Every structure is written in structure tokens, then in C-alpha cells.
Coordinates of C-alpha atoms and ligand atoms in Angstrom, one line a residue:
M1 CA 0.0 -0.1 -0.1
G2 CA 1.4 3.5 -0.9
P3 CA 1.9 6.1 1.9
L4 CA -1.4 7.9 1.2
L5 CA -3.7 4.7 1.0
E6 CA -2.0 3.9 4.1
Q7 CA -3.1 6.9 5.9
V8 CA -6.6 7.1 4.0
F9 CA -7.4 3.7 5.4
S10 CA -6.0 3.6 8.8
A11 CA -8.7 2.4 11.3
E12 CA -7.4 4.6 14.1
E13 CA -7.1 7.7 12.1
F14 CA -11.2 6.9 11.4
R15 CA -11.7 6.1 15.1
H16 CA -10.4 9.4 16.0
Q17 CA -11.9 11.4 13.5
G18 CA -15.3 9.8 13.7
H19 CA -15.4 10.4 17.6
Q20 CA -14.8 14.0 16.6
I21 CA -17.6 14.3 14.3
I22 CA -20.1 12.7 16.3
D23 CA -19.5 14.9 19.4
L24 CA -19.7 17.8 16.8
L25 CA -23.2 16.7 15.6
A26 CA -24.3 15.9 19.3
D27 CA -23.4 19.7 20.2
Y28 CA -25.3 20.8 17.2
L29 CA -28.4 18.9 18.3
E30 CA -28.0 20.0 22.0
A31 CA -27.9 23.6 20.4
A32 CA -30.8 23.2 18.2
A33 CA -33.1 22.1 21.4
Q34 CA -32.2 25.4 22.9
P35 CA -33.3 29.1 22.6
S36 CA -30.7 30.7 20.7
T37 CA -30.1 33.8 18.2
D38 CA -27.5 32.0 16.0
A39 CA -28.4 32.1 12.2
V40 CA -30.6 29.3 10.8
M41 CA -28.2 29.8 7.7
P42 CA -25.4 32.4 7.9
W43 CA -26.6 33.9 4.3
M44 CA -23.6 34.5 1.7
P45 CA -24.1 35.9 -1.9
P46 CA -22.8 33.4 -4.7
G47 CA -19.7 35.5 -5.6
K48 CA -18.7 35.8 -2.0
G49 CA -19.1 32.2 -1.5
E50 CA -17.0 31.0 -4.2
Q51 CA -14.0 33.2 -2.7
H52 CA -14.5 32.0 0.7
W53 CA -14.1 28.5 -0.3
A54 CA -11.3 29.2 -2.6
D55 CA -9.5 31.0 0.8
D56 CA -10.4 27.9 2.8
F57 CA -8.9 25.5 0.4
A58 CA -5.7 27.8 0.3
D59 CA -5.3 27.9 3.9
H60 CA -6.4 24.4 5.2
A61 CA -5.8 21.8 2.2
G62 CA -4.4 19.0 4.2
Q63 CA -6.2 19.5 7.6
P64 CA -8.2 16.5 9.0
I65 CA -11.4 16.0 7.5
S66 CA -13.2 16.7 11.1
T67 CA -12.2 20.5 10.4
L68 CA -13.8 20.5 7.1
L69 CA -16.8 18.9 8.4
A70 CA -17.1 21.5 11.3
K71 CA -16.9 24.4 8.9
V72 CA -19.6 22.9 6.8
L73 CA -22.0 22.0 9.7
E74 CA -21.5 26.0 10.8
E75 CA -22.3 27.4 7.5
G76 CA -24.9 25.3 5.9
I77 CA -28.5 25.3 6.6
H78 CA -29.7 23.9 10.1
L79 CA -32.9 21.9 9.3
H80 CA -32.8 21.0 13.1
T81 CA -33.4 24.5 14.3
P82 CA -36.9 25.4 15.5
R83 CA -36.3 28.6 13.1
Y84 CA -36.0 26.5 10.0
M85 CA -39.4 26.7 8.2
G86 CA -38.3 26.5 4.5
H87 CA -38.5 23.9 2.0
Q88 CA -39.9 20.6 2.4
I89 CA -37.7 18.5 3.7
S90 CA -37.5 16.8 7.2
P91 CA -34.5 17.3 9.6
P92 CA -33.4 13.6 9.6
A93 CA -33.7 11.6 13.1
P94 CA -30.1 11.2 14.3
A95 CA -30.6 7.3 14.3
A96 CA -31.6 7.3 10.6
A97 CA -28.5 9.9 9.9
L98 CA -26.3 7.1 11.5
A99 CA -27.8 4.5 9.2
G100 CA -27.0 6.7 6.3
L101 CA -23.2 7.0 7.4
L102 CA -23.2 3.1 7.6
N103 CA -24.7 3.0 4.4
D104 CA -22.0 5.5 2.8
F105 CA -19.1 3.5 4.5
M106 CA -20.4 -0.1 3.2
N107 CA -21.4 1.1 -0.5
N108 CA -23.4 -2.1 -1.0
G109 CA -24.6 -1.7 -4.4
M110 CA -28.1 -3.0 -4.2
G111 CA -28.7 -3.4 -8.1
V112 CA -28.5 -7.2 -7.8
Y113 CA -29.5 -9.2 -4.6
E114 CA -25.9 -10.2 -3.9
M115 CA -24.7 -6.9 -3.9
G116 CA -26.5 -6.2 -0.4
I117 CA -28.5 -9.0 0.9
P118 CA -29.8 -6.9 4.1
G119 CA -30.8 -3.8 2.1
S120 CA -32.5 -5.8 -0.4
V121 CA -34.7 -7.5 2.2
L122 CA -35.2 -4.5 4.1
E123 CA -36.2 -2.8 1.2
R124 CA -39.3 -5.3 1.0
Q125 CA -39.9 -4.6 4.5
V126 CA -40.2 -0.8 4.2
V127 CA -42.5 -1.2 1.5
K128 CA -44.9 -3.4 2.8
V129 CA -44.7 -1.2 5.9
V130 CA -45.8 1.7 3.7
A131 CA -48.3 -0.2 1.2
R132 CA -50.2 -1.6 4.7
Q133 CA -50.4 1.8 6.0
M134 CA -51.9 3.2 2.7
G135 CA -54.5 0.6 2.9
F136 CA -53.3 -1.7 0.5
G137 CA -53.9 -5.1 0.2
E138 CA -51.7 -8.2 0.5
N139 CA -50.7 -8.2 -3.0
A140 CA -49.1 -4.8 -3.1
D141 CA -45.6 -4.2 -3.5
G142 CA -42.8 -1.7 -4.6
V143 CA -39.5 -0.3 -4.5
L144 CA -37.7 2.5 -3.3
T145 CA -36.1 5.0 -5.5
S146 CA -34.3 8.2 -5.6
G147 CA -36.9 11.0 -5.1
G148 CA -40.4 11.8 -5.9
S149 CA -39.7 13.1 -9.2
L150 CA -38.2 9.9 -10.2
A151 CA -41.0 7.8 -8.7
N152 CA -43.7 9.6 -10.6
L153 CA -41.8 9.3 -13.6
T154 CA -41.4 5.4 -13.1
A155 CA -44.8 5.1 -12.2
L156 CA -46.2 6.7 -15.3
L157 CA -43.9 4.7 -17.5
T158 CA -45.8 1.5 -15.5
A159 CA -48.9 3.3 -16.6
R160 CA -47.9 3.4 -20.3
S161 CA -46.9 -0.1 -20.3
I162 CA -49.9 -1.3 -19.2
K163 CA -52.5 1.0 -20.6
A164 CA -51.1 2.1 -23.5
P165 CA -52.3 0.3 -26.8
E166 CA -49.1 -0.3 -28.7
N167 CA -46.0 -1.9 -27.7
I168 CA -43.9 1.6 -27.4
W169 CA -41.0 -0.2 -25.5
Q170 CA -40.5 -2.0 -29.1
V171 CA -41.5 0.3 -31.4
G172 CA -41.1 3.8 -30.0
T173 CA -43.8 6.6 -29.6
G174 CA -45.0 7.2 -33.1
G175 CA -48.6 6.1 -32.7
E176 CA -51.5 7.6 -30.7
Q177 CA -51.2 11.1 -28.9
L178 CA -51.1 9.8 -25.3
A179 CA -52.0 11.8 -22.2
L180 CA -52.7 11.9 -18.6
L181 CA -55.4 14.4 -16.6
V182 CA -53.8 16.0 -13.7
S183 CA -54.6 19.4 -11.6
E184 CA -53.0 22.4 -12.7
E185 CA -51.6 22.8 -9.2
A186 CA -49.5 19.6 -9.9
H187 CA -45.8 19.4 -9.2
Y188 CA -43.7 20.5 -12.4
C189 CA -42.3 16.7 -12.5
V190 CA -45.3 15.4 -13.7
D191 CA -45.4 17.8 -16.8
R192 CA -41.7 16.9 -17.2
A193 CA -42.1 13.2 -17.0
V194 CA -45.2 13.4 -19.8
R195 CA -42.6 15.5 -21.8
I196 CA -39.7 12.7 -21.1
M197 CA -41.9 10.3 -22.5
G198 CA -42.2 11.8 -25.8
W199 CA -46.0 12.7 -25.2
G200 CA -45.1 16.7 -25.7
A201 CA -47.1 19.5 -24.4
A202 CA -50.7 17.8 -25.8
G203 CA -49.8 15.1 -23.5
I204 CA -50.4 16.9 -20.3
I205 CA -54.0 18.0 -19.6
K206 CA -54.4 20.4 -16.6
V207 CA -57.8 20.3 -14.8
P208 CA -58.4 23.6 -13.3
A209 CA -58.3 23.8 -9.5
D210 CA -60.5 25.1 -7.1
D211 CA -60.2 28.1 -4.2
Q212 CA -58.7 25.8 -2.2
Y213 CA -56.3 24.7 -5.0
R214 CA -57.6 21.3 -5.3
M215 CA -58.4 19.5 -8.6
R216 CA -62.1 20.4 -9.7
T217 CA -62.8 16.7 -10.0
E218 CA -66.4 17.7 -11.4
L219 CA -64.5 18.6 -14.4
L220 CA -62.8 15.3 -15.0
P221 CA -65.8 14.1 -17.4
S222 CA -65.5 16.9 -19.6
C223 CA -61.7 17.1 -19.6
L224 CA -61.8 13.5 -20.8
A225 CA -64.4 14.1 -23.2
E226 CA -62.8 17.1 -24.8
A227 CA -59.4 15.0 -25.1
K228 CA -60.9 12.3 -26.9
A229 CA -62.8 14.7 -29.2
A230 CA -59.1 16.3 -30.0
G231 CA -58.1 12.6 -30.7
K232 CA -55.8 12.1 -27.7
R233 CA -56.0 8.7 -25.8
V234 CA -55.8 9.6 -22.1
I235 CA -54.6 6.5 -19.9
A236 CA -53.8 8.2 -16.8
V237 CA -54.9 10.5 -14.1
V238 CA -52.7 11.6 -11.2
G239 CA -53.9 13.0 -8.0
S240 CA -52.0 15.2 -5.8
A241 CA -51.5 14.5 -2.2
C242 CA -50.8 17.1 -1.6
S243 CA -49.9 20.1 -4.1
T244 CA -46.5 21.4 -3.2
A245 CA -47.3 25.2 -3.1
T246 CA -50.1 25.3 -0.7
G247 CA -50.2 21.6 0.4
S248 CA -54.0 21.0 -0.8
F249 CA -54.9 17.5 -1.0
D250 CA -57.2 16.5 -4.1
D251 CA -59.9 14.0 -3.6
L252 CA -58.6 11.0 -4.2
Q253 CA -62.0 9.2 -3.5
A254 CA -63.4 10.8 -6.3
I255 CA -60.5 10.6 -8.9
G256 CA -60.1 6.9 -8.0
Q257 CA -63.8 6.3 -9.0
F258 CA -63.4 8.2 -12.0
A259 CA -60.3 6.4 -13.0
Q260 CA -62.1 3.1 -12.6
Q261 CA -65.1 4.1 -14.6
H262 CA -62.8 5.1 -17.5
N263 CA -60.1 2.2 -17.2
L264 CA -57.4 5.0 -16.4
W265 CA -54.2 4.3 -14.4
F266 CA -55.0 6.2 -11.0
H267 CA -51.3 7.1 -9.7
V268 CA -51.3 9.4 -6.7
D269 CA -48.3 11.9 -6.1
G270 CA -48.2 11.7 -2.3
A271 CA -44.6 12.9 -2.5
H272 CA -45.1 15.2 0.8
G273 CA -48.4 14.2 1.9
A274 CA -48.8 10.3 1.4
A275 CA -46.8 10.3 4.9
C276 CA -49.9 11.7 6.4
A277 CA -51.6 8.1 6.2
F278 CA -49.4 7.2 9.3
S279 CA -51.1 9.8 11.3
R280 CA -54.3 8.7 12.9
K281 CA -55.4 12.2 13.4
Y282 CA -54.6 13.3 9.6
R283 CA -55.1 10.0 8.0
K284 CA -58.2 11.5 6.6
L285 CA -56.6 13.7 4.4
V286 CA -55.7 10.9 2.0
A287 CA -58.9 9.2 2.1
G288 CA -59.4 7.3 -1.0
I289 CA -55.4 6.7 -1.4
E290 CA -56.0 2.6 -1.4
L291 CA -58.0 3.3 -4.8
A292 CA -54.3 4.0 -6.5
D293 CA -52.8 1.9 -8.9
S294 CA -49.6 3.4 -7.9
I295 CA -48.1 5.9 -4.9
A296 CA -45.1 8.1 -4.7
M297 CA -44.2 8.8 -1.3
D298 CA -41.1 10.8 -0.1
F299 CA -39.5 9.7 3.2
H300 CA -37.4 12.8 3.5
K301 CA -40.3 15.1 3.4
M302 CA -42.2 14.0 6.4
L303 CA -41.0 11.2 7.8
L304 CA -37.5 12.3 9.3
T305 CA -35.4 10.4 7.1
P306 CA -32.3 11.7 5.1
S307 CA -32.6 12.8 1.3
V308 CA -33.6 11.2 -1.0
T309 CA -35.7 8.2 -0.3
T310 CA -38.8 7.4 -1.8
A311 CA -41.3 4.8 -1.9
L312 CA -42.9 3.6 -5.1
L313 CA -46.1 1.5 -4.4
Y314 CA -48.1 -0.6 -6.7
R315 CA -51.6 -1.9 -5.4
N316 CA -51.1 -4.9 -7.7
S317 CA -47.5 -6.1 -7.5
Q318 CA -47.3 -7.6 -11.0
D319 CA -47.7 -4.2 -12.4
S320 CA -44.2 -3.2 -11.2
Y321 CA -42.7 -5.6 -13.3
H322 CA -44.0 -4.0 -16.3
T323 CA -42.4 -0.8 -16.2
F324 CA -39.4 -1.3 -18.2
A325 CA -41.0 -3.6 -20.7
Q326 CA -44.2 -4.4 -22.4
K327 CA -47.0 -6.8 -21.4
A328 CA -46.3 -9.5 -24.1
Q329 CA -42.5 -9.8 -23.6
Y330 CA -42.9 -10.9 -20.1
L331 CA -42.8 -14.7 -20.8
W332 CA -41.0 -15.2 -17.6
E333 CA -43.6 -13.5 -15.6
K334 CA -46.0 -17.0 -16.4
E335 CA -42.6 -18.9 -15.1
G336 CA -43.0 -17.2 -11.6
E337 CA -39.9 -15.2 -12.2
Q338 CA -41.0 -11.9 -10.7
E339 CA -37.9 -11.7 -8.9
W340 CA -38.3 -9.1 -5.9
H341 CA -34.8 -9.6 -4.7
N342 CA -33.4 -8.1 -8.0
L343 CA -34.4 -4.8 -7.5
A344 CA -32.8 -2.7 -10.5
R345 CA -35.5 -4.7 -12.6
R346 CA -38.1 -2.4 -11.6
T347 CA -36.1 0.8 -11.0
F348 CA -34.2 3.3 -12.9
E349 CA -31.1 2.9 -10.7
C350 CA -28.9 0.2 -11.7
T351 CA -26.5 0.9 -8.7
K352 CA -28.4 2.2 -5.7
T353 CA -27.5 3.2 -2.3
M354 CA -29.2 1.1 0.6
L355 CA -32.2 3.6 0.7
S356 CA -34.0 1.0 2.8
L357 CA -31.6 1.2 5.9
R358 CA -32.4 5.0 6.4
A359 CA -36.0 4.3 6.8
Y360 CA -36.1 0.9 8.2
S361 CA -33.6 2.1 10.9
L362 CA -36.4 4.2 12.4
I363 CA -39.2 1.6 12.0
R364 CA -37.2 -1.2 13.9
T365 CA -36.2 1.3 16.6
Y366 CA -39.2 3.2 17.2
G367 CA -41.9 1.6 15.2
I368 CA -44.1 3.5 13.0
A369 CA -45.7 5.3 16.2
L370 CA -42.9 7.8 15.6
F371 CA -44.3 8.8 12.4
D372 CA -47.6 9.1 13.6
E373 CA -46.3 11.3 16.6
Y374 CA -44.1 13.4 14.3
V375 CA -46.5 14.1 11.4
T376 CA -49.4 14.9 13.7
Q377 CA -47.1 17.1 15.6
V378 CA -46.1 19.1 12.7
N379 CA -49.5 19.3 11.1
D380 CA -50.8 20.6 14.7
C381 CA -48.1 23.2 14.4
A382 CA -49.6 24.5 11.3
Q383 CA -53.2 24.6 12.8
A384 CA -51.8 26.7 15.5
F385 CA -49.9 29.2 13.0
A386 CA -53.0 29.7 11.3
A387 CA -55.0 30.5 14.2
L388 CA -52.3 33.0 15.0
L389 CA -52.3 34.6 11.6
Q390 CA -56.2 34.8 11.8
K391 CA -55.7 36.8 15.0
R392 CA -53.2 39.1 14.0
P393 CA -54.0 42.4 12.0
G394 CA -52.5 42.7 8.6
W395 CA -51.9 39.2 7.9
D396 CA -53.7 36.9 5.5
L397 CA -53.9 33.5 4.9
A398 CA -54.1 31.9 1.4
I399 CA -56.0 28.9 2.5
H400 CA -56.6 27.2 5.9
P401 CA -53.7 24.6 6.1
A402 CA -54.3 20.6 5.7
C403 CA -51.0 19.9 6.6
N404 CA -47.7 21.4 7.8
I405 CA -47.3 23.8 4.8
V406 CA -48.7 27.2 5.4
C407 CA -48.9 30.2 2.8
F408 CA -49.6 33.7 4.4
R409 CA -48.9 37.1 3.6
Y410 CA -48.7 40.5 5.0
A411 CA -51.3 43.0 3.6
P412 CA -51.4 46.2 5.6
Q413 CA -52.2 48.0 2.5
T414 CA -55.2 46.2 1.4
E415 CA -56.2 48.0 -1.8
D416 CA -52.5 48.2 -3.1
E417 CA -51.7 44.3 -4.1
A418 CA -49.0 45.2 -6.0
T419 CA -47.0 47.2 -3.3
N420 CA -48.0 44.1 -0.9
D421 CA -46.3 41.9 -3.3
F422 CA -43.2 44.1 -3.1
L423 CA -43.3 44.3 0.5
N424 CA -43.5 40.4 1.1
Q425 CA -40.6 39.6 -1.2
Q426 CA -38.8 42.4 0.5
M427 CA -39.6 40.9 3.8
R428 CA -38.5 37.6 2.9
K429 CA -35.2 38.9 1.4
R430 CA -34.1 40.5 4.5
L431 CA -35.6 37.9 6.8
V432 CA -33.3 35.2 4.9
E433 CA -30.1 37.4 4.7
E434 CA -30.0 38.4 8.4
G435 CA -30.4 34.4 9.1
S436 CA -32.9 34.8 12.2
F437 CA -35.4 32.6 10.5
Y438 CA -35.6 30.5 7.2
I439 CA -38.8 30.5 5.0
V440 CA -39.6 30.8 1.3
Q441 CA -42.0 32.3 -1.0
T442 CA -44.4 31.1 -3.8
V443 CA -46.7 33.0 -6.5
L444 CA -50.7 32.0 -6.2
R445 CA -52.8 33.4 -8.6
E446 CA -50.1 35.8 -9.6
R447 CA -49.8 37.2 -6.0
I448 CA -46.7 36.7 -3.7
Y449 CA -47.0 34.6 -0.6
L450 CA -44.7 33.8 2.2
R451 CA -44.6 30.2 2.8
V452 CA -43.3 27.8 5.4
T453 CA -43.1 24.2 5.9
L454 CA -43.3 23.2 9.6
S455 CA -40.8 20.6 9.9
S456 CA -38.4 20.9 13.1
P457 CA -39.7 18.9 15.8
Y458 CA -38.4 21.8 18.1
T459 CA -40.9 24.4 16.7
Q460 CA -43.1 25.8 18.9
E461 CA -45.8 28.3 18.9
A462 CA -43.5 30.7 20.7
D463 CA -41.2 30.4 17.5
L464 CA -43.9 31.4 15.4
V465 CA -45.1 34.2 17.3
S466 CA -41.5 35.8 17.1
L467 CA -41.4 34.9 13.3
L468 CA -44.5 37.5 12.8
D469 CA -42.9 39.9 15.6
R470 CA -39.8 39.8 13.4
L471 CA -41.4 40.1 9.9
E472 CA -43.5 43.0 11.2
V473 CA -40.3 44.8 12.3
I474 CA -38.7 44.1 9.0
A475 CA -41.7 45.5 7.2
K476 CA -41.4 48.8 9.0
A477 CA -38.2 49.3 7.6
I478 CA -39.1 48.8 4.1
P479 CA -39.7 52.0 1.9
T480 CA -42.9 51.0 0.0
V481 CA -42.9 52.6 -3.4
V482 CA -46.3 54.3 -4.2
Ligands
PLP501 C1 -41.1 17.6 -3.5 C2 -42.3 17.1 -4.7 C3 -42.0 16.3 -5.6 C4 -40.7 16.1 -5.8 O1 -39.8 15.1 -5.2 P1 -38.6 15.0 -5.0 O2 -38.0 14.0 -4.0 O3 -38.0 16.3 -4.7 O4 -37.9 14.7 -6.3 C5 -42.9 15.9 -6.4 N1 -44.3 16.0 -6.1 C6 -44.5 16.7 -5.0 C7 -46.0 16.9 -4.8 C8 -43.8 17.2 -4.2 O5 -44.2 17.9 -3.1

């Protein structure tokens, strides 16, 4: 072994550095639980950031890994603090992060069974746990994959291979114009998936949403009839559980019944909100999800798991084997060769990280009661925030929140919406730059809204009051154009 490799693979060095890093993270966790004014994210503009890290390399190259990780920990965004309320990604449970470390260390490839026996078997366990929670029967199955976007595309490929009339897998997309129905509020990745499949803009039929940003399911029959009249062959309908911007849940019961009546594939994009099925209190949000043919659910958004870890579930296990092939080709299927244990047959990934361990570590250690407790707590927190906003003069709620996403807006100048847009945009910008809280913004029906996803287990009502206090102070300092 050369001298560098000798150093790299030194068990003693690893033990020493590893202990330091665990201590560092434990201190970080301890601090997250304490009241603090430390920045959620020490803001740095991109140009400055580039120089900052170039300087770091010039000054510190060759130093132990713990010095680098301490710096990254300090300067990155801190999801565990109660004042992180930004994008939809949950602070990982420490046990799941430890599982992630082992996963990275072992690097079991998981494409075929032999390349990761525990990970492959546990993937099946995890998928079964989620499928049961969704209300699927014994015949349900699925895979874990890298993110909701990829899971949605994979599910739609399955839909196509089962519902499309021609053998597209062999002959390519040259035949009929295929299409699917989806709410106008759906995540952009559904639109992208349609275009990746070669259906073009005509392949996505956007069903209008109501004032709560839910699909207007009563329009489904006319949308379908119109598409047919235009010569399109509609093969699927996608329900959002929930929509990304406002956290609105489509009526899955109604969509499921419609899909059954018209022999359409019913896919639920539950990347964010299907996790609500784990909450006894909020399960009702996904009523009807058991009617789906396929469901995508991210573990990393509402289930305390490192990203990206996504379950793609099929009500009917056999369907998942059609994703990357056409029905007719599947002679081996009849020969009983549905090899669940060779996972790459059904996923995009060839080499895949041991995604199962991140989720299974929590299920085995704490039980699914942990997911119930967490989802219920963050959703309750959103209810408390909505109540605060309603009481407080000058603030508007976009809609009453269903889950842990809340869109709201400061509108003291009610008659001048453009000024209010400018004000909210500036408020967020200044808040993020000072680092006291982290929130995001969105555009709803052409108006700018502030948006939070409540996800830290430490966030309490007092933090939400401080957020509004701080935003009002910031708003006072903003000169508004007249
Ligand atoms: C976040 C989200 C996605 C994308 O999931 P990734 O895991 O980020 O790829 C898709 N659909 C919805 C509704 C989402 O909220």
C-alpha cells in the first residue's frame, strides 16, 4: 500500500476523526433544542461564497476531515433548529443519519440481490409497511427509489406499459397521442415526466383547481371528453396529495372512482403528503388513496429520513414488473420469475444506495408510532400558526392549511396588492439575509405569498409568534413605493 492509501484506510485515524464528528453533531443537536439567536443559515452571496471556499482551500488543504465538516456544519442551513421553516425536507432523525453513515461506508450497490442482501430484504420490508399504511392489500409491493420526481416518472412508465395500446417499448412513440389528466396545481415533475415520455405539451391535460387549490374533480368527465374529441388517448389520471405550493389534497376518492369508471391508471403523487397516512389524526386527508394503482411517497419530506428516499408502491405487485418492458414480452412472468430481490429490474437505478436502511432504522427502533407522532405534531403546529395569523391584524392566510405547509401574506395596504407583493418579497429577502428564520415564498394566482413548511420537531408556537414579530419589524423598515 502506498503511503497515502495507508493513511486513508487507517482504522485508528477513522476512529479518532469519527468520534470528533459524532461529538460535533451531538453538540449541534443540543444547541438546536435551546433558544438561540444563531443564524439558521449564515447568508453569503454566491460570489462571496466562491471566494470564501477558495480561501479555505488555500489555507487549510491537508487538514483533518473534522475541521472541514465542522465548517460545513456551521455554514450550511440548519434544518433541526426551530426557526428553520423553509422547503419541504425534514430534519433527519439522528438514528437515520447514523444508518446513512453506515450505508455510505459499506456502499452495498443493491442493483442485484448479492450486492446487498440486508438492504434488498429490508427494502421489501419498508415497502410493505408503507403499502399497508396506505390501505393496500396483501398483493401490494413496490420499490424504493431516488426521489419523488423519479418515482412519478417510473409510475407513469408503468402506466404506459400497461394502458397504452401499442408496444411503445419496442416500436417507440409514433402512434396515438397519449395523455394524462392532472391538476393545474401539480408538481412540475409530472409535466416533465410527460415530456420525457415523448408525449409533448399535448400529453398533459391540466384540470383547473378550486379556490382551495384542489383539483376540480367535477370537471374530469368534460376534460376527458374534450381530449377524446381532440383525438387523444388518455391513459392515466394523477392526484396530488398534496400539491406542493399550498399543501392542498385532491379528492382521491372522487379521482379513484373516475379512474375505475374509465379504465385509467390512477397514480397518486404523494411525495409530500402521503406520509399523512401514518397519522391517526390526519389520515383522513388521504382518504381514497387505497384506490390508486401506484403511489409515490417521499420519506425525506415528512418522515425524518435523509434525502432522497422515496417509496413507489403498486396496489398490484405484478404491475411493477411491467415498467421497463411491455406486457407481451413477459414470458418469464408466467414462469414465476417475478424476482422481487433483484431490485434493478424495476427501478431506474442500476447501482443504488441502501435507501431502505435509512427508513428501516427508524421503523425497527421506534416503530411507526414515531411517524404518527411526528406528522401529527408538525400538522398541529401548522393549525396553531393559522390560528395566530387569523388573530393578527394585517395578515392573510392563502387557505386554511391541511398539513404542515402554510402560505400567508402581510397585507397592511389592502387596496394596493402590487405594493403588498413588493413588501412580502422584500420581507423574505431581508429575513433570510439576516438569518434569524428561514422561510420561502411562492406565487399564488399572481400574488406573492410567504410560505413555511413546519418540520423541526423543536418548533413551538412561541417561535411562530417571534417569526411574525420579526417580519413586522422588518416590514416597517422597508420603503414601499407608491
Ligand atoms: C417534492 C415533491 C415532488 C418532488 O419530489 P423530490 O423527492 O424532490 O424529487 C413531487 N411532487 C410533489 C407533490 C412534491 O411535493
